[in-house]
Amino acid sequence: MEALKAARDVVSKQKMITSAFDDECLKLHQAVGTEAPEQDASIAGSSNIDLLHPLTMPVGSSVQTPELFKGSLKGYQVKGLQWLVNCYEQGLNGILADEMGLGKTIQAMAFLAHLAEEKNIWGPFLVVAPASVLSNWVDEISRFCPDLKAFPYWGGIQERTLRPDWRFRQIDLVGILPLDLVGAL
């Protein structure tokens, strides 16, 4: 029972962190004069999480493939998107751990498009990936989510400092970094 109480405390704390994040996004939108997202307190404030039965996610989720996403998702990918959205709404972290080749990159991009479209959160987002798939992320974002700004940030330190456009100053971008660079920070 102590573990259950600790887990509930973690969920409660994460909900507060998510709420603070949403509030900060609202302030940023007000500062730059863009429309703020609508708050769905019925989901974000829900206390219906059953930590003993994690499959209690809402079955009739109404999450649809975002219009900003210029592709189509397979049924299991839509379920993955719904799961990611539900985790976000509940203030929980999650790992999308499907088998290799089943479209985790596409599902993640659809989730970012959902945040932009439904919550008016355009970033910044951080993608940390193995070096072998970095260019794939840039290509896929430009293909499936052209309204999102991909920000590739890799190469040696001299190469990165020679690129004046490689600055993390915008709030509306998807930063794509190699795992080894993040590990060195």
Tab-separated table of C-alpha atoms in Angstrom:
chain	number	residue	atom	x	y	z
A	1	MET	CA	0.000	0.000	0.000
A	2	GLU	CA	2.940	2.330	0.528
A	3	ALA	CA	3.885	1.863	-3.114
A	4	LEU	CA	0.329	2.720	-4.184
A	5	LYS	CA	0.373	5.880	-2.057
A	6	ALA	CA	3.767	6.828	-3.498
A	7	ALA	CA	2.474	6.265	-7.031
A	8	ARG	CA	-0.610	8.387	-6.341
A	9	ASP	CA	1.621	11.127	-4.955
A	10	VAL	CA	3.743	11.004	-8.117
A	11	VAL	CA	0.624	11.243	-10.304
A	12	SER	CA	-0.662	14.182	-8.267
A	13	LYS	CA	2.688	15.954	-8.504
A	14	GLN	CA	2.872	15.317	-12.256
A	15	LYS	CA	-0.633	16.742	-12.710
A	16	MET	CA	0.525	19.916	-10.975
A	17	ILE	CA	3.607	20.070	-13.214
A	18	THR	CA	1.461	19.593	-16.331
A	19	SER	CA	-0.942	22.275	-15.138
A	20	ALA	CA	1.978	24.655	-14.521
A	21	PHE	CA	3.310	23.854	-18.015
A	22	ASP	CA	-0.081	24.617	-19.550
A	23	ASP	CA	-0.263	27.872	-17.568
A	24	GLU	CA	3.210	28.856	-18.790
A	25	CYS	CA	2.189	28.094	-22.384
A	26	LEU	CA	-0.841	30.338	-21.885
A	27	LYS	CA	1.425	33.158	-20.671
A	28	LEU	CA	3.719	32.706	-23.687
A	29	HIS	CA	0.734	32.828	-26.041
A	30	GLN	CA	-0.462	36.018	-24.373
A	31	ALA	CA	3.022	37.537	-24.599
A	32	VAL	CA	3.311	36.905	-28.336
A	33	GLY	CA	-0.345	37.643	-29.052
A	34	THR	CA	-1.482	34.228	-30.270
A	35	GLU	CA	-4.704	32.459	-29.404
A	36	ALA	CA	-4.508	30.362	-26.255
A	37	PRO	CA	-5.683	26.754	-26.194
A	38	GLU	CA	-8.959	25.799	-24.585
A	39	GLN	CA	-8.580	24.046	-21.260
A	40	ASP	CA	-10.401	20.739	-20.821
A	41	ALA	CA	-10.606	20.505	-17.062
A	42	SER	CA	-12.835	17.436	-17.220
A	43	ILE	CA	-9.910	15.400	-18.530
A	44	ALA	CA	-6.887	17.097	-17.020
A	45	GLY	CA	-8.411	17.241	-13.557
A	46	SER	CA	-9.839	13.741	-13.617
A	47	SER	CA	-9.288	11.611	-10.567
A	48	ASN	CA	-10.460	8.445	-12.299
A	49	ILE	CA	-6.986	6.981	-12.680
A	50	ASP	CA	-6.837	3.501	-11.202
A	51	LEU	CA	-3.167	2.813	-10.638
A	52	LEU	CA	-3.880	-0.841	-9.900
A	53	HIS	CA	-5.540	-1.226	-13.312
A	54	PRO	CA	-3.713	0.929	-15.880
A	55	LEU	CA	-5.990	-0.269	-18.678
A	56	THR	CA	-8.723	2.015	-17.316
A	57	MET	CA	-7.899	4.561	-20.007
A	58	PRO	CA	-11.107	5.959	-21.514
A	59	VAL	CA	-12.259	3.477	-24.148
A	60	GLY	CA	-14.349	5.929	-26.150
A	61	SER	CA	-11.549	8.411	-26.675
A	62	SER	CA	-12.474	10.951	-29.323
A	63	VAL	CA	-8.912	11.739	-30.388
A	64	GLN	CA	-8.745	11.909	-34.165
A	65	THR	CA	-5.789	12.204	-36.497
A	66	PRO	CA	-4.945	15.940	-36.483
A	67	GLU	CA	-5.498	17.876	-39.699
A	68	LEU	CA	-1.958	19.258	-39.351
A	69	PHE	CA	-0.721	15.691	-39.810
A	70	LYS	CA	-0.551	15.072	-43.570
A	71	GLY	CA	-0.724	11.320	-43.492
A	72	SER	CA	-2.951	8.521	-42.340
A	73	LEU	CA	-2.562	6.425	-39.240
A	74	LYS	CA	-3.342	2.740	-38.982
A	75	GLY	CA	-5.771	1.616	-36.292
A	76	TYR	CA	-3.090	0.634	-33.798
A	77	GLN	CA	-1.299	3.955	-34.446
A	78	VAL	CA	-4.502	5.883	-33.656
A	79	LYS	CA	-4.705	3.911	-30.389
A	80	GLY	CA	-1.093	4.874	-29.688
A	81	LEU	CA	-1.930	8.528	-30.384
A	82	GLN	CA	-4.946	8.277	-28.065
A	83	TRP	CA	-2.739	6.770	-25.390
A	84	LEU	CA	-0.156	9.564	-25.732
A	85	VAL	CA	-2.888	12.220	-25.536
A	86	ASN	CA	-4.419	10.513	-22.502
A	87	CYS	CA	-1.026	10.386	-20.780
A	88	TYR	CA	-0.558	14.098	-21.489
A	89	GLU	CA	-4.046	14.972	-20.235
A	90	GLN	CA	-3.488	12.996	-17.037
A	91	GLY	CA	-0.088	14.605	-16.469
A	92	LEU	CA	1.698	11.282	-16.880
A	93	ASN	CA	4.859	10.363	-18.721
A	94	GLY	CA	4.901	7.381	-21.012
A	95	ILE	CA	7.075	5.418	-23.379
A	96	LEU	CA	5.730	4.432	-26.766
A	97	ALA	CA	7.473	1.078	-27.076
A	98	ASP	CA	5.999	-0.642	-30.114
A	99	GLU	CA	8.094	-3.060	-32.141
A	100	MET	CA	10.613	-1.604	-34.567
A	101	GLY	CA	9.051	-0.564	-37.861
A	102	LEU	CA	5.498	-0.017	-36.600
A	103	GLY	CA	5.539	3.759	-36.877
A	104	LYS	CA	6.493	5.205	-33.491
A	105	THR	CA	8.016	8.240	-35.247
A	106	ILE	CA	4.758	8.848	-37.115
A	107	GLN	CA	2.707	8.464	-33.924
A	108	ALA	CA	4.967	10.903	-32.093
A	109	MET	CA	4.641	13.439	-34.921
A	110	ALA	CA	0.858	13.028	-34.900
A	111	PHE	CA	0.963	13.709	-31.151
A	112	LEU	CA	2.986	16.910	-31.682
A	113	ALA	CA	0.483	17.926	-34.380
A	114	HIS	CA	-2.328	17.228	-31.896
A	115	LEU	CA	-0.705	19.500	-29.310
A	116	ALA	CA	-0.341	22.254	-31.918
A	117	GLU	CA	-3.856	21.870	-33.289
A	118	GLU	CA	-5.876	21.169	-30.141
A	119	LYS	CA	-3.834	22.940	-27.453
A	120	ASN	CA	-2.113	25.597	-29.581
A	121	ILE	CA	1.218	24.355	-28.217
A	122	TRP	CA	3.674	24.601	-31.107
A	123	GLY	CA	6.769	23.863	-29.093
A	124	PRO	CA	9.453	23.867	-28.203
A	125	PHE	CA	9.609	20.099	-28.459
A	126	LEU	CA	12.769	18.069	-28.045
A	127	VAL	CA	13.406	14.846	-29.937
A	128	VAL	CA	16.411	12.857	-28.756
A	129	ALA	CA	17.197	9.980	-31.082
A	130	PRO	CA	20.057	7.772	-32.224
A	131	ALA	CA	22.244	9.437	-34.852
A	132	SER	CA	21.132	6.886	-37.439
A	133	VAL	CA	17.560	8.245	-37.529
A	134	LEU	CA	18.090	12.004	-37.105
A	135	SER	CA	17.786	12.880	-40.785
A	136	ASN	CA	14.729	10.611	-40.973
A	137	TRP	CA	13.057	12.746	-38.295
A	138	VAL	CA	13.750	15.942	-40.255
A	139	ASP	CA	12.465	14.388	-43.497
A	140	GLU	CA	9.358	12.935	-41.859
A	141	ILE	CA	8.459	16.196	-40.105
A	142	SER	CA	8.708	18.136	-43.366
A	143	ARG	CA	6.639	15.457	-45.118
A	144	PHE	CA	3.923	14.741	-42.537
A	145	CYS	CA	3.878	17.912	-40.400
A	146	PRO	CA	5.083	20.737	-42.659
A	147	ASP	CA	3.607	23.356	-40.308
A	148	LEU	CA	6.035	22.303	-37.566
A	149	LYS	CA	9.559	23.716	-37.772
A	150	ALA	CA	12.225	21.042	-37.565
A	151	PHE	CA	15.468	22.191	-35.983
A	152	PRO	CA	18.257	19.667	-36.635
A	153	TYR	CA	21.125	20.138	-34.214
A	154	TRP	CA	23.991	17.741	-34.754
A	155	GLY	CA	27.561	17.632	-35.956
A	156	GLY	CA	30.798	18.675	-34.340
A	157	ILE	CA	31.049	21.710	-32.078
A	158	GLN	CA	32.695	23.793	-34.820
A	159	GLU	CA	29.955	22.924	-37.295
A	160	ARG	CA	27.256	23.831	-34.767
A	161	THR	CA	28.865	27.181	-33.883
A	162	LEU	CA	29.226	28.094	-37.568
A	163	ARG	CA	25.472	27.825	-38.077
A	164	PRO	CA	23.896	31.070	-36.776
A	165	ASP	CA	20.419	29.695	-37.484
A	166	TRP	CA	21.033	26.947	-34.929
A	167	ARG	CA	19.815	28.805	-31.878
A	168	PHE	CA	17.155	27.601	-29.472
A	169	ARG	CA	15.343	30.933	-29.318
A	170	GLN	CA	12.047	30.126	-30.932
A	171	ILE	CA	9.229	28.604	-28.953
A	172	ASP	CA	7.635	27.019	-32.016
A	173	LEU	CA	10.071	24.368	-33.141
A	174	VAL	CA	10.989	20.724	-32.876
A	175	GLY	CA	14.608	20.403	-31.792
A	176	ILE	CA	16.195	17.166	-33.009
A	177	LEU	CA	19.351	16.147	-31.170
A	178	PRO	CA	21.504	13.025	-31.213
A	179	LEU	CA	21.523	10.873	-28.114
A	180	ASP	CA	25.302	11.162	-27.721
A	181	LEU	CA	25.170	14.984	-27.741
A	182	VAL	CA	22.554	15.020	-24.996
A	183	GLY	CA	24.602	12.526	-23.016
A	184	ALA	CA	27.596	14.876	-23.213
A	185	LEU	CA	25.657	17.810	-21.757
